[in-house]
Amino acid sequence: MSKVDVIRPGPPFETTLMVRDNCLCLHLQRAARAIARRFDEALRPVGLTNGQFSLLMSLNRPEPPLMKDVASLLAMDRTTLTASLKPLERRGLLVVSIDANDKRGRRLALTEEGLALLVEAVPLWNKGQAENIRMVSKPEIEKLLADLVALS
């Protein structure tokens, strides 16, 4: 008997089908991946992924935000955020500096190049946003967004 032929106890197949059809996490992940692919495609002309666009957009503020505040907004841990910042910093799109009020903190600021890239990227994002919104009925889009915010 090969390892493939080994029968082991497990949940009934009906449970698998129930989870497949009802799992909020599975369906959110599938939707998130599909949406992300559409945004990645829309943003490709400016060389950004949807995650990079969101990160850069989160820095578009009157004052440079603290790294911890950006990490919180993007639901990332600091290590993941630091790794995500590096390629954008190498491209000259942002700078990381020490916070004047707390030497342990880091502030993140867009450079002129970063701001200019966002100006180019926003119309592309709008196109991707419109494409994604077209897939959801108009009255439901605001409820969907509110429900997603409530879940995060």
Short mmCIF file of N, CA and C in Angstrom, two decimals:
data_model
loop_
_atom_site.label_atom_id
_atom_site.label_comp_id
_atom_site.label_asym_id
_atom_site.label_seq_id
_atom_site.Cartn_x
_atom_site.Cartn_y
_atom_site.Cartn_z
N MET A 1 0.85 -1.18 0.00
CA MET A 1 0.00 0.00 0.00
C MET A 1 0.90 1.24 0.00
N SER A 2 0.69 2.15 -0.95
CA SER A 2 1.49 3.38 -1.00
C SER A 2 0.95 4.39 0.00
N LYS A 3 1.73 5.42 0.23
CA LYS A 3 1.29 6.47 1.16
C LYS A 3 -0.01 7.13 0.69
N VAL A 4 -0.21 7.18 -0.62
CA VAL A 4 -1.41 7.79 -1.16
C VAL A 4 -2.64 6.94 -0.82
N ASP A 5 -2.45 5.63 -0.74
CA ASP A 5 -3.55 4.72 -0.47
C ASP A 5 -3.92 4.62 1.01
N VAL A 6 -3.11 5.20 1.88
CA VAL A 6 -3.36 5.10 3.31
C VAL A 6 -4.64 5.86 3.65
N ILE A 7 -5.53 5.18 4.31
CA ILE A 7 -6.77 5.82 4.74
C ILE A 7 -6.60 6.20 6.20
N ARG A 8 -6.87 7.43 6.50
CA ARG A 8 -6.75 7.90 7.88
C ARG A 8 -8.06 8.55 8.28
N PRO A 9 -8.35 8.51 9.55
CA PRO A 9 -9.59 9.15 9.98
C PRO A 9 -9.49 10.66 9.81
N GLY A 10 -10.57 11.26 9.51
CA GLY A 10 -10.61 12.71 9.34
C GLY A 10 -12.06 13.16 9.34
N PRO A 11 -12.25 14.46 9.19
CA PRO A 11 -13.63 14.94 9.14
C PRO A 11 -14.32 14.40 7.89
N PRO A 12 -15.61 14.25 7.94
CA PRO A 12 -16.34 13.79 6.75
C PRO A 12 -16.18 14.80 5.61
N PHE A 13 -16.28 14.29 4.38
CA PHE A 13 -16.14 15.13 3.20
C PHE A 13 -17.18 16.24 3.20
N GLU A 14 -18.35 15.98 3.77
CA GLU A 14 -19.39 17.01 3.85
C GLU A 14 -18.90 18.22 4.64
N THR A 15 -18.05 17.97 5.64
CA THR A 15 -17.49 19.09 6.41
C THR A 15 -16.58 19.93 5.53
N THR A 16 -15.81 19.26 4.67
CA THR A 16 -14.94 19.98 3.74
C THR A 16 -15.77 20.89 2.83
N LEU A 17 -16.87 20.35 2.33
CA LEU A 17 -17.74 21.14 1.46
C LEU A 17 -18.38 22.31 2.21
N MET A 18 -18.79 22.06 3.45
CA MET A 18 -19.39 23.12 4.26
C MET A 18 -18.38 24.25 4.50
N VAL A 19 -17.14 23.87 4.85
CA VAL A 19 -16.10 24.89 5.07
C VAL A 19 -15.83 25.63 3.77
N ARG A 20 -15.69 24.90 2.67
CA ARG A 20 -15.43 25.53 1.38
C ARG A 20 -16.50 26.56 1.02
N ASP A 21 -17.73 26.23 1.31
CA ASP A 21 -18.83 27.10 0.92
C ASP A 21 -19.14 28.22 1.90
N ASN A 22 -18.66 28.12 3.14
CA ASN A 22 -19.06 29.06 4.19
C ASN A 22 -17.93 29.77 4.91
N CYS A 23 -16.69 29.40 4.65
CA CYS A 23 -15.58 29.96 5.41
C CYS A 23 -15.31 31.42 5.03
N LEU A 24 -15.56 32.31 5.95
CA LEU A 24 -15.34 33.73 5.72
C LEU A 24 -13.88 34.01 5.35
N CYS A 25 -12.96 33.38 6.06
CA CYS A 25 -11.53 33.61 5.81
C CYS A 25 -11.16 33.18 4.38
N LEU A 26 -11.59 32.01 3.97
CA LEU A 26 -11.28 31.52 2.62
C LEU A 26 -11.80 32.48 1.57
N HIS A 27 -13.05 32.90 1.71
CA HIS A 27 -13.64 33.76 0.68
C HIS A 27 -13.05 35.17 0.70
N LEU A 28 -12.70 35.67 1.88
CA LEU A 28 -12.02 36.97 1.94
C LEU A 28 -10.63 36.88 1.30
N GLN A 29 -9.90 35.80 1.57
CA GLN A 29 -8.58 35.64 0.97
C GLN A 29 -8.67 35.53 -0.55
N ARG A 30 -9.62 34.74 -1.03
CA ARG A 30 -9.79 34.61 -2.48
C ARG A 30 -10.14 35.94 -3.12
N ALA A 31 -11.07 36.67 -2.51
CA ALA A 31 -11.46 37.98 -3.04
C ALA A 31 -10.28 38.94 -2.98
N ALA A 32 -9.54 38.93 -1.87
CA ALA A 32 -8.40 39.83 -1.72
C ALA A 32 -7.34 39.56 -2.79
N ARG A 33 -7.09 38.29 -3.07
CA ARG A 33 -6.09 37.97 -4.10
C ARG A 33 -6.56 38.43 -5.48
N ALA A 34 -7.83 38.22 -5.78
CA ALA A 34 -8.36 38.63 -7.09
C ALA A 34 -8.31 40.16 -7.22
N ILE A 35 -8.73 40.85 -6.19
CA ILE A 35 -8.70 42.32 -6.20
C ILE A 35 -7.26 42.81 -6.32
N ALA A 36 -6.36 42.21 -5.56
CA ALA A 36 -4.95 42.61 -5.60
C ALA A 36 -4.37 42.42 -7.00
N ARG A 37 -4.70 41.32 -7.67
CA ARG A 37 -4.20 41.10 -9.03
C ARG A 37 -4.68 42.19 -9.98
N ARG A 38 -5.96 42.58 -9.84
CA ARG A 38 -6.47 43.65 -10.72
C ARG A 38 -5.77 44.97 -10.44
N PHE A 39 -5.54 45.30 -9.17
CA PHE A 39 -4.82 46.53 -8.85
C PHE A 39 -3.37 46.46 -9.31
N ASP A 40 -2.73 45.31 -9.12
CA ASP A 40 -1.34 45.16 -9.59
C ASP A 40 -1.25 45.42 -11.09
N GLU A 41 -2.19 44.88 -11.84
CA GLU A 41 -2.21 45.08 -13.28
C GLU A 41 -2.42 46.57 -13.62
N ALA A 42 -3.34 47.21 -12.92
CA ALA A 42 -3.61 48.62 -13.18
C ALA A 42 -2.39 49.49 -12.87
N LEU A 43 -1.64 49.14 -11.82
CA LEU A 43 -0.51 49.97 -11.37
C LEU A 43 0.82 49.60 -12.05
N ARG A 44 0.81 48.52 -12.84
CA ARG A 44 2.05 48.06 -13.49
C ARG A 44 2.76 49.16 -14.29
N PRO A 45 2.04 50.05 -15.02
CA PRO A 45 2.74 51.07 -15.81
C PRO A 45 3.66 51.99 -14.99
N VAL A 46 3.39 52.15 -13.69
CA VAL A 46 4.26 53.00 -12.87
C VAL A 46 5.18 52.16 -11.98
N GLY A 47 5.18 50.86 -12.19
CA GLY A 47 6.11 49.99 -11.48
C GLY A 47 5.80 49.79 -10.01
N LEU A 48 4.52 49.84 -9.65
CA LEU A 48 4.12 49.63 -8.26
C LEU A 48 3.19 48.43 -8.15
N THR A 49 3.25 47.78 -7.00
CA THR A 49 2.25 46.80 -6.66
C THR A 49 1.16 47.50 -5.86
N ASN A 50 0.04 46.83 -5.67
CA ASN A 50 -1.03 47.43 -4.87
C ASN A 50 -0.55 47.71 -3.45
N GLY A 51 0.25 46.83 -2.90
CA GLY A 51 0.77 47.04 -1.54
C GLY A 51 1.69 48.25 -1.46
N GLN A 52 2.53 48.41 -2.46
CA GLN A 52 3.42 49.57 -2.49
C GLN A 52 2.64 50.87 -2.65
N PHE A 53 1.62 50.83 -3.49
CA PHE A 53 0.77 52.01 -3.65
C PHE A 53 0.12 52.38 -2.33
N SER A 54 -0.45 51.40 -1.64
CA SER A 54 -1.10 51.66 -0.35
C SER A 54 -0.11 52.22 0.65
N LEU A 55 1.09 51.66 0.67
CA LEU A 55 2.11 52.16 1.60
C LEU A 55 2.47 53.60 1.28
N LEU A 56 2.75 53.89 0.02
CA LEU A 56 3.09 55.26 -0.35
C LEU A 56 1.93 56.22 -0.07
N MET A 57 0.72 55.79 -0.37
CA MET A 57 -0.44 56.65 -0.13
C MET A 57 -0.61 56.92 1.37
N SER A 58 -0.25 55.95 2.20
CA SER A 58 -0.37 56.14 3.65
C SER A 58 0.61 57.19 4.16
N LEU A 59 1.62 57.51 3.37
CA LEU A 59 2.61 58.54 3.75
C LEU A 59 2.23 59.92 3.24
N ASN A 60 1.22 60.00 2.42
CA ASN A 60 0.79 61.27 1.82
C ASN A 60 -0.04 62.05 2.84
N ARG A 61 0.66 62.69 3.76
CA ARG A 61 0.05 63.42 4.87
C ARG A 61 0.75 64.77 5.03
N PRO A 62 0.11 65.68 5.74
CA PRO A 62 0.75 66.99 5.96
C PRO A 62 2.07 66.86 6.73
N GLU A 63 2.14 65.92 7.67
CA GLU A 63 3.36 65.69 8.45
C GLU A 63 3.79 64.24 8.29
N PRO A 64 5.09 63.98 8.22
CA PRO A 64 5.54 62.59 8.09
C PRO A 64 5.07 61.74 9.28
N PRO A 65 4.40 60.63 9.00
CA PRO A 65 3.90 59.79 10.09
C PRO A 65 5.00 58.96 10.73
N LEU A 66 4.72 58.50 11.94
CA LEU A 66 5.60 57.56 12.61
C LEU A 66 5.43 56.18 11.98
N MET A 67 6.51 55.43 11.94
CA MET A 67 6.47 54.09 11.38
C MET A 67 5.41 53.24 12.07
N LYS A 68 5.29 53.36 13.39
CA LYS A 68 4.32 52.55 14.12
C LYS A 68 2.89 52.87 13.70
N ASP A 69 2.61 54.13 13.37
CA ASP A 69 1.28 54.51 12.93
C ASP A 69 0.96 53.96 11.54
N VAL A 70 1.96 53.95 10.67
CA VAL A 70 1.77 53.38 9.33
C VAL A 70 1.57 51.88 9.44
N ALA A 71 2.37 51.23 10.28
CA ALA A 71 2.23 49.78 10.48
C ALA A 71 0.83 49.46 10.97
N SER A 72 0.32 50.25 11.89
CA SER A 72 -1.03 50.03 12.41
C SER A 72 -2.08 50.22 11.32
N LEU A 73 -1.97 51.28 10.55
CA LEU A 73 -2.93 51.54 9.48
C LEU A 73 -2.96 50.41 8.47
N LEU A 74 -1.79 49.90 8.12
CA LEU A 74 -1.69 48.86 7.10
C LEU A 74 -1.82 47.45 7.68
N ALA A 75 -2.03 47.35 8.99
CA ALA A 75 -2.14 46.05 9.69
C ALA A 75 -0.93 45.18 9.42
N MET A 76 0.26 45.79 9.57
CA MET A 76 1.53 45.09 9.37
C MET A 76 2.33 45.16 10.66
N ASP A 77 3.18 44.17 10.87
CA ASP A 77 4.12 44.32 11.97
C ASP A 77 5.29 45.18 11.46
N ARG A 78 6.06 45.70 12.38
CA ARG A 78 7.15 46.63 11.99
C ARG A 78 8.19 45.96 11.10
N THR A 79 8.45 44.68 11.35
CA THR A 79 9.45 43.97 10.54
C THR A 79 9.00 43.89 9.08
N THR A 80 7.74 43.55 8.88
CA THR A 80 7.19 43.46 7.52
C THR A 80 7.18 44.83 6.86
N LEU A 81 6.80 45.85 7.62
CA LEU A 81 6.80 47.21 7.08
C LEU A 81 8.21 47.62 6.68
N THR A 82 9.18 47.36 7.54
CA THR A 82 10.58 47.71 7.23
C THR A 82 11.02 47.05 5.93
N ALA A 83 10.68 45.77 5.76
CA ALA A 83 11.05 45.07 4.52
C ALA A 83 10.34 45.68 3.31
N SER A 84 9.11 46.10 3.49
CA SER A 84 8.35 46.70 2.39
C SER A 84 8.87 48.09 2.02
N LEU A 85 9.43 48.79 2.99
CA LEU A 85 9.95 50.14 2.75
C LEU A 85 11.24 50.13 1.93
N LYS A 86 12.07 49.13 2.14
CA LYS A 86 13.42 49.12 1.55
C LYS A 86 13.45 49.32 0.03
N PRO A 87 12.66 48.57 -0.76
CA PRO A 87 12.73 48.81 -2.21
C PRO A 87 12.24 50.20 -2.61
N LEU A 88 11.26 50.72 -1.89
CA LEU A 88 10.76 52.06 -2.19
C LEU A 88 11.78 53.12 -1.80
N GLU A 89 12.48 52.88 -0.71
CA GLU A 89 13.54 53.79 -0.29
C GLU A 89 14.68 53.76 -1.30
N ARG A 90 15.04 52.56 -1.77
CA ARG A 90 16.11 52.44 -2.79
C ARG A 90 15.73 53.16 -4.08
N ARG A 91 14.45 53.17 -4.41
CA ARG A 91 13.98 53.88 -5.62
C ARG A 91 13.92 55.39 -5.41
N GLY A 92 14.18 55.84 -4.19
CA GLY A 92 14.17 57.27 -3.91
C GLY A 92 12.77 57.84 -3.74
N LEU A 93 11.80 56.99 -3.40
CA LEU A 93 10.41 57.43 -3.28
C LEU A 93 10.05 57.89 -1.87
N LEU A 94 10.87 57.50 -0.90
CA LEU A 94 10.61 57.89 0.49
C LEU A 94 11.92 57.94 1.26
N VAL A 95 11.87 58.62 2.39
CA VAL A 95 13.01 58.65 3.30
C VAL A 95 12.53 58.28 4.70
N VAL A 96 13.41 57.61 5.41
CA VAL A 96 13.15 57.24 6.79
C VAL A 96 14.09 58.09 7.64
N SER A 97 13.52 58.76 8.64
CA SER A 97 14.35 59.61 9.50
C SER A 97 14.01 59.35 10.97
N ILE A 98 14.91 59.75 11.84
CA ILE A 98 14.70 59.61 13.28
C ILE A 98 13.72 60.68 13.74
N ASP A 99 12.77 60.28 14.57
CA ASP A 99 11.79 61.20 15.12
C ASP A 99 12.49 62.17 16.07
N ALA A 100 12.27 63.45 15.89
CA ALA A 100 12.91 64.47 16.73
C ALA A 100 12.47 64.38 18.19
N ASN A 101 11.25 63.92 18.43
CA ASN A 101 10.72 63.84 19.80
C ASN A 101 11.09 62.57 20.54
N ASP A 102 11.37 61.51 19.80
CA ASP A 102 11.70 60.22 20.40
C ASP A 102 12.70 59.53 19.48
N LYS A 103 13.94 59.51 19.90
CA LYS A 103 15.02 58.98 19.05
C LYS A 103 14.81 57.52 18.66
N ARG A 104 13.93 56.80 19.38
CA ARG A 104 13.66 55.40 19.03
C ARG A 104 12.67 55.30 17.87
N GLY A 105 11.89 56.34 17.67
CA GLY A 105 10.86 56.33 16.62
C GLY A 105 11.43 56.73 15.27
N ARG A 106 10.76 56.27 14.23
CA ARG A 106 11.15 56.61 12.86
C ARG A 106 9.97 57.26 12.16
N ARG A 107 10.27 58.31 11.41
CA ARG A 107 9.27 59.01 10.60
C ARG A 107 9.50 58.65 9.14
N LEU A 108 8.40 58.58 8.41
CA LEU A 108 8.45 58.20 6.99
C LEU A 108 7.90 59.34 6.16
N ALA A 109 8.67 59.77 5.17
CA ALA A 109 8.25 60.90 4.34
C ALA A 109 8.45 60.58 2.87
N LEU A 110 7.48 60.99 2.07
CA LEU A 110 7.61 60.87 0.63
C LEU A 110 8.62 61.89 0.13
N THR A 111 9.40 61.52 -0.86
CA THR A 111 10.28 62.46 -1.55
C THR A 111 9.49 63.12 -2.68
N GLU A 112 10.11 64.08 -3.34
CA GLU A 112 9.46 64.70 -4.51
C GLU A 112 9.16 63.63 -5.57
N GLU A 113 10.09 62.67 -5.72
CA GLU A 113 9.88 61.59 -6.68
C GLU A 113 8.69 60.73 -6.26
N GLY A 114 8.58 60.46 -4.98
CA GLY A 114 7.45 59.68 -4.48
C GLY A 114 6.13 60.38 -4.70
N LEU A 115 6.11 61.68 -4.43
CA LEU A 115 4.89 62.47 -4.65
C LEU A 115 4.51 62.48 -6.14
N ALA A 116 5.51 62.67 -6.99
CA ALA A 116 5.25 62.69 -8.44
C ALA A 116 4.73 61.33 -8.92
N LEU A 117 5.27 60.25 -8.38
CA LEU A 117 4.81 58.92 -8.76
C LEU A 117 3.37 58.69 -8.32
N LEU A 118 3.02 59.18 -7.13
CA LEU A 118 1.63 59.05 -6.69
C LEU A 118 0.68 59.82 -7.60
N VAL A 119 1.11 60.99 -8.06
CA VAL A 119 0.27 61.77 -8.99
C VAL A 119 0.00 60.94 -10.25
N GLU A 120 1.02 60.22 -10.73
CA GLU A 120 0.84 59.34 -11.90
C GLU A 120 -0.01 58.12 -11.57
N ALA A 121 0.16 57.60 -10.36
CA ALA A 121 -0.48 56.33 -9.97
C ALA A 121 -1.96 56.47 -9.64
N VAL A 122 -2.37 57.61 -9.11
CA VAL A 122 -3.77 57.75 -8.67
C VAL A 122 -4.77 57.50 -9.80
N PRO A 123 -4.57 58.04 -11.01
CA PRO A 123 -5.53 57.72 -12.08
C PRO A 123 -5.56 56.22 -12.41
N LEU A 124 -4.42 55.56 -12.30
CA LEU A 124 -4.37 54.12 -12.54
C LEU A 124 -5.11 53.37 -11.44
N TRP A 125 -4.92 53.84 -10.20
CA TRP A 125 -5.65 53.25 -9.07
C TRP A 125 -7.16 53.45 -9.28
N ASN A 126 -7.55 54.65 -9.71
CA ASN A 126 -8.97 54.92 -9.96
C ASN A 126 -9.54 53.92 -10.98
N LYS A 127 -8.77 53.62 -12.01
CA LYS A 127 -9.19 52.65 -13.01
C LYS A 127 -9.37 51.27 -12.37
N GLY A 128 -8.39 50.84 -11.57
CA GLY A 128 -8.50 49.56 -10.88
C GLY A 128 -9.65 49.53 -9.90
N GLN A 129 -9.85 50.62 -9.20
CA GLN A 129 -10.96 50.72 -8.25
C GLN A 129 -12.30 50.59 -8.97
N ALA A 130 -12.43 51.28 -10.07
CA ALA A 130 -13.68 51.23 -10.85
C ALA A 130 -13.93 49.81 -11.36
N GLU A 131 -12.88 49.14 -11.82
CA GLU A 131 -13.03 47.77 -12.31
C GLU A 131 -13.50 46.84 -11.19
N ASN A 132 -12.93 46.99 -10.01
CA ASN A 132 -13.34 46.15 -8.88
C ASN A 132 -14.76 46.48 -8.43
N ILE A 133 -15.10 47.75 -8.39
CA ILE A 133 -16.43 48.16 -7.93
C ILE A 133 -17.51 47.68 -8.89
N ARG A 134 -17.20 47.64 -10.19
CA ARG A 134 -18.18 47.16 -11.18
C ARG A 134 -18.63 45.73 -10.89
N MET A 135 -17.83 44.98 -10.17
CA MET A 135 -18.15 43.59 -9.89
C MET A 135 -19.09 43.42 -8.69
N VAL A 136 -19.37 44.52 -8.01
CA VAL A 136 -20.27 44.49 -6.86
C VAL A 136 -21.41 45.45 -7.16
N SER A 137 -22.62 45.07 -6.78
CA SER A 137 -23.75 45.95 -7.07
C SER A 137 -23.60 47.26 -6.30
N LYS A 138 -23.96 48.34 -6.95
CA LYS A 138 -23.77 49.69 -6.41
C LYS A 138 -24.30 49.86 -4.99
N PRO A 139 -25.53 49.44 -4.69
CA PRO A 139 -26.02 49.65 -3.32
C PRO A 139 -25.23 48.86 -2.27
N GLU A 140 -24.57 47.79 -2.71
CA GLU A 140 -23.86 46.93 -1.76
C GLU A 140 -22.43 47.37 -1.47
N ILE A 141 -21.86 48.21 -2.33
CA ILE A 141 -20.43 48.54 -2.19
C ILE A 141 -20.14 49.26 -0.87
N GLU A 142 -20.98 50.20 -0.49
CA GLU A 142 -20.74 50.92 0.77
C GLU A 142 -20.89 49.99 1.96
N LYS A 143 -21.85 49.10 1.91
CA LYS A 143 -22.03 48.12 2.99
C LYS A 143 -20.83 47.17 3.05
N LEU A 144 -20.37 46.72 1.90
CA LEU A 144 -19.21 45.83 1.85
C LEU A 144 -18.00 46.52 2.48
N LEU A 145 -17.75 47.74 2.10
CA LEU A 145 -16.61 48.48 2.66
C LEU A 145 -16.76 48.65 4.16
N ALA A 146 -17.94 49.02 4.63
CA ALA A 146 -18.17 49.17 6.06
C ALA A 146 -17.97 47.84 6.79
N ASP A 147 -18.45 46.75 6.20
CA ASP A 147 -18.28 45.44 6.84
C ASP A 147 -16.81 45.05 6.89
N LEU A 148 -16.06 45.32 5.84
CA LEU A 148 -14.62 45.00 5.86
C LEU A 148 -13.89 45.82 6.90
N VAL A 149 -14.25 47.09 7.03
CA VAL A 149 -13.63 47.93 8.07
C VAL A 149 -13.96 47.36 9.45
N ALA A 150 -15.20 46.94 9.64
CA ALA A 150 -15.61 46.37 10.93
C ALA A 150 -14.83 45.10 11.25
N LEU A 151 -14.46 44.33 10.25
CA LEU A 151 -13.73 43.09 10.46
C LEU A 151 -12.23 43.33 10.76
N SER A 152 -11.73 44.49 10.41
CA SER A 152 -10.28 44.71 10.57
C SER A 152 -9.92 45.39 11.85
#
